[in-house]
Short mmCIF file of C-alpha atoms in Angstrom, two decimals:
data_model
loop_
_atom_site.label_atom_id
_atom_site.label_comp_id
_atom_site.label_asym_id
_atom_site.label_seq_id
_atom_site.Cartn_x
_atom_site.Cartn_y
_atom_site.Cartn_z
CA MET A 1 0.00 0.00 0.00
CA SER A 2 1.43 3.37 -0.95
CA GLN A 3 1.70 6.20 1.53
CA ARG A 4 0.17 9.49 0.44
CA ILE A 5 2.35 12.55 0.99
CA VAL A 6 1.02 16.01 0.17
CA LEU A 7 3.20 19.05 -0.56
CA VAL A 8 1.74 22.39 0.54
CA GLY A 9 2.99 25.92 -0.10
CA HIS A 10 6.01 25.16 -2.27
CA CYS A 11 6.87 27.08 -5.43
CA GLY A 12 6.98 25.18 -8.74
CA PRO A 13 10.73 24.43 -8.79
CA ASP A 14 10.79 23.43 -5.09
CA SER A 15 7.70 21.28 -5.55
CA SER A 16 9.28 19.44 -8.49
CA TYR A 17 12.50 18.87 -6.56
CA LEU A 18 10.59 17.71 -3.46
CA LYS A 19 8.50 15.25 -5.50
CA MET A 20 11.65 13.80 -7.00
CA ALA A 21 13.54 13.61 -3.68
CA VAL A 22 10.61 12.11 -1.74
CA GLY A 23 9.98 9.63 -4.55
CA ARG A 24 13.61 8.54 -4.40
CA ALA A 25 13.33 7.97 -0.64
CA ASP A 26 10.71 5.30 -1.30
CA LYS A 27 9.04 4.16 -4.51
CA GLY A 28 5.89 3.45 -2.47
CA PHE A 29 5.35 7.12 -1.65
CA GLN A 30 2.58 8.75 -3.67
CA VAL A 31 3.48 12.45 -3.76
CA LEU A 32 0.67 14.94 -4.39
CA SER A 33 0.44 18.73 -4.27
CA ALA A 34 -2.23 20.99 -2.85
CA ASP A 35 -2.15 24.55 -4.17
CA ASP A 36 -5.16 25.84 -2.25
CA ALA A 37 -7.20 25.15 0.87
CA GLU A 38 -10.10 23.54 -1.00
CA ASN A 39 -7.87 21.00 -2.73
CA PHE A 40 -5.94 20.39 0.49
CA GLU A 41 -9.08 19.72 2.52
CA SER A 42 -10.35 17.35 -0.16
CA LEU A 43 -7.10 15.37 -0.03
CA LEU A 44 -7.16 15.28 3.79
CA GLN A 45 -10.70 13.91 3.75
CA LYS A 46 -9.64 11.13 1.36
CA GLY A 47 -6.73 10.23 3.63
CA VAL A 48 -3.18 11.53 3.78
CA ASP A 49 -0.27 10.04 5.69
CA LEU A 50 2.06 13.05 5.71
CA VAL A 51 1.88 16.73 4.79
CA LEU A 52 5.15 18.52 3.93
CA LEU A 53 4.63 22.24 4.48
CA ASN A 54 6.70 25.18 3.38
CA ARG A 55 7.54 27.65 6.15
CA ILE A 56 5.88 30.50 4.24
CA ILE A 57 2.62 29.98 2.34
CA ASP A 58 2.33 32.51 -0.47
CA ASP A 59 -1.24 32.08 -1.71
CA GLY A 60 -4.18 29.72 -1.96
CA PHE A 61 -4.63 29.56 1.81
CA GLU A 62 -6.00 31.90 4.44
CA GLU A 63 -2.95 30.98 6.54
CA THR A 64 0.40 32.53 5.66
CA THR A 65 2.72 30.03 7.37
CA GLY A 66 3.07 26.28 7.54
CA VAL A 67 2.82 26.49 11.34
CA GLU A 68 -0.60 28.16 11.04
CA ILE A 69 -1.78 25.32 8.79
CA ILE A 70 -0.56 22.78 11.34
CA GLU A 71 -2.45 24.66 14.07
CA ARG A 72 -5.61 24.62 11.99
CA TYR A 73 -5.62 21.02 10.73
CA ALA A 74 -3.48 18.73 12.93
CA GLU A 75 -6.05 18.24 15.67
CA ASN A 76 -8.85 17.44 13.20
CA TYR A 77 -6.72 14.90 11.28
CA PRO A 78 -4.90 12.93 13.99
CA LYS A 79 -3.86 10.11 11.62
CA THR A 80 -2.06 12.60 9.37
CA LYS A 81 1.43 13.79 10.27
CA PHE A 82 2.38 17.40 9.51
CA MET A 83 6.05 18.24 8.88
CA LEU A 84 7.57 21.64 8.21
CA ILE A 85 10.37 22.12 5.70
CA SER A 86 12.58 24.97 6.88
CA ASN A 87 16.23 25.72 7.51
CA TYR A 88 15.30 27.57 10.74
CA PRO A 89 15.36 25.61 14.03
CA GLU A 90 12.90 28.03 15.65
CA ALA A 91 10.38 27.32 12.89
CA HIS A 92 10.67 23.58 13.58
CA ALA A 93 10.16 24.17 17.30
CA ALA A 94 7.00 26.17 16.56
CA ALA A 95 5.73 23.46 14.18
CA VAL A 96 6.22 20.73 16.78
CA ALA A 97 4.55 22.88 19.45
CA ALA A 98 1.59 23.33 17.07
CA GLY A 99 1.15 19.56 16.68
CA GLY A 100 3.56 18.68 13.89
CA VAL A 101 6.46 16.25 13.84
CA MET A 102 10.09 17.35 13.54
CA GLY A 103 10.91 18.44 10.02
CA PHE A 104 14.03 19.18 8.02
CA GLY A 105 15.63 21.83 5.85
CA LYS A 106 15.68 21.89 2.05
CA ARG A 107 19.46 21.53 2.10
CA GLU A 108 19.01 18.13 3.77
CA LEU A 109 16.84 16.65 1.02
CA GLY A 110 18.17 13.44 -0.41
CA THR A 111 20.09 12.50 2.73
CA PRO A 112 19.62 9.26 4.65
CA LYS A 113 18.44 11.35 7.63
CA VAL A 114 15.49 12.77 5.68
CA SER A 115 14.64 9.39 4.22
CA ALA A 116 14.51 7.96 7.76
CA MET A 117 12.37 10.89 8.94
CA LEU A 118 9.89 10.39 6.09
CA HIS A 119 9.66 6.65 6.76
CA ALA A 120 9.16 7.24 10.50
CA ALA A 121 6.45 9.83 9.86
CA VAL A 122 4.40 7.49 7.68
CA GLY A 123 4.99 4.51 9.96
CA LYS A 124 7.06 2.53 7.51
#
């Protein structure tokens, strides 16, 4: 069974790179993107294992940060893990305090550490 991972708030180039890097971490990961709140909520209702959020959300959402999205959705979707992608430790601390799991920075993509984090988050 493939694990569904949704990318939220990433620009086109970052989204493409993330899809490729996450796909390399495990061929069983189904990587999707949500560009707005309506699409995101629809995906959550269908079932999502992990959400990878950008630190700053530019448009498509009422919220402007990944932490705000975690605050809004994590409690209502307890089976879904929410993980922030940021190079700032204080952003990760805020994400975890909001109900997310520890995330990673973009510079770490493709490393064994990130692969292990992704697998742990989806319970694989």
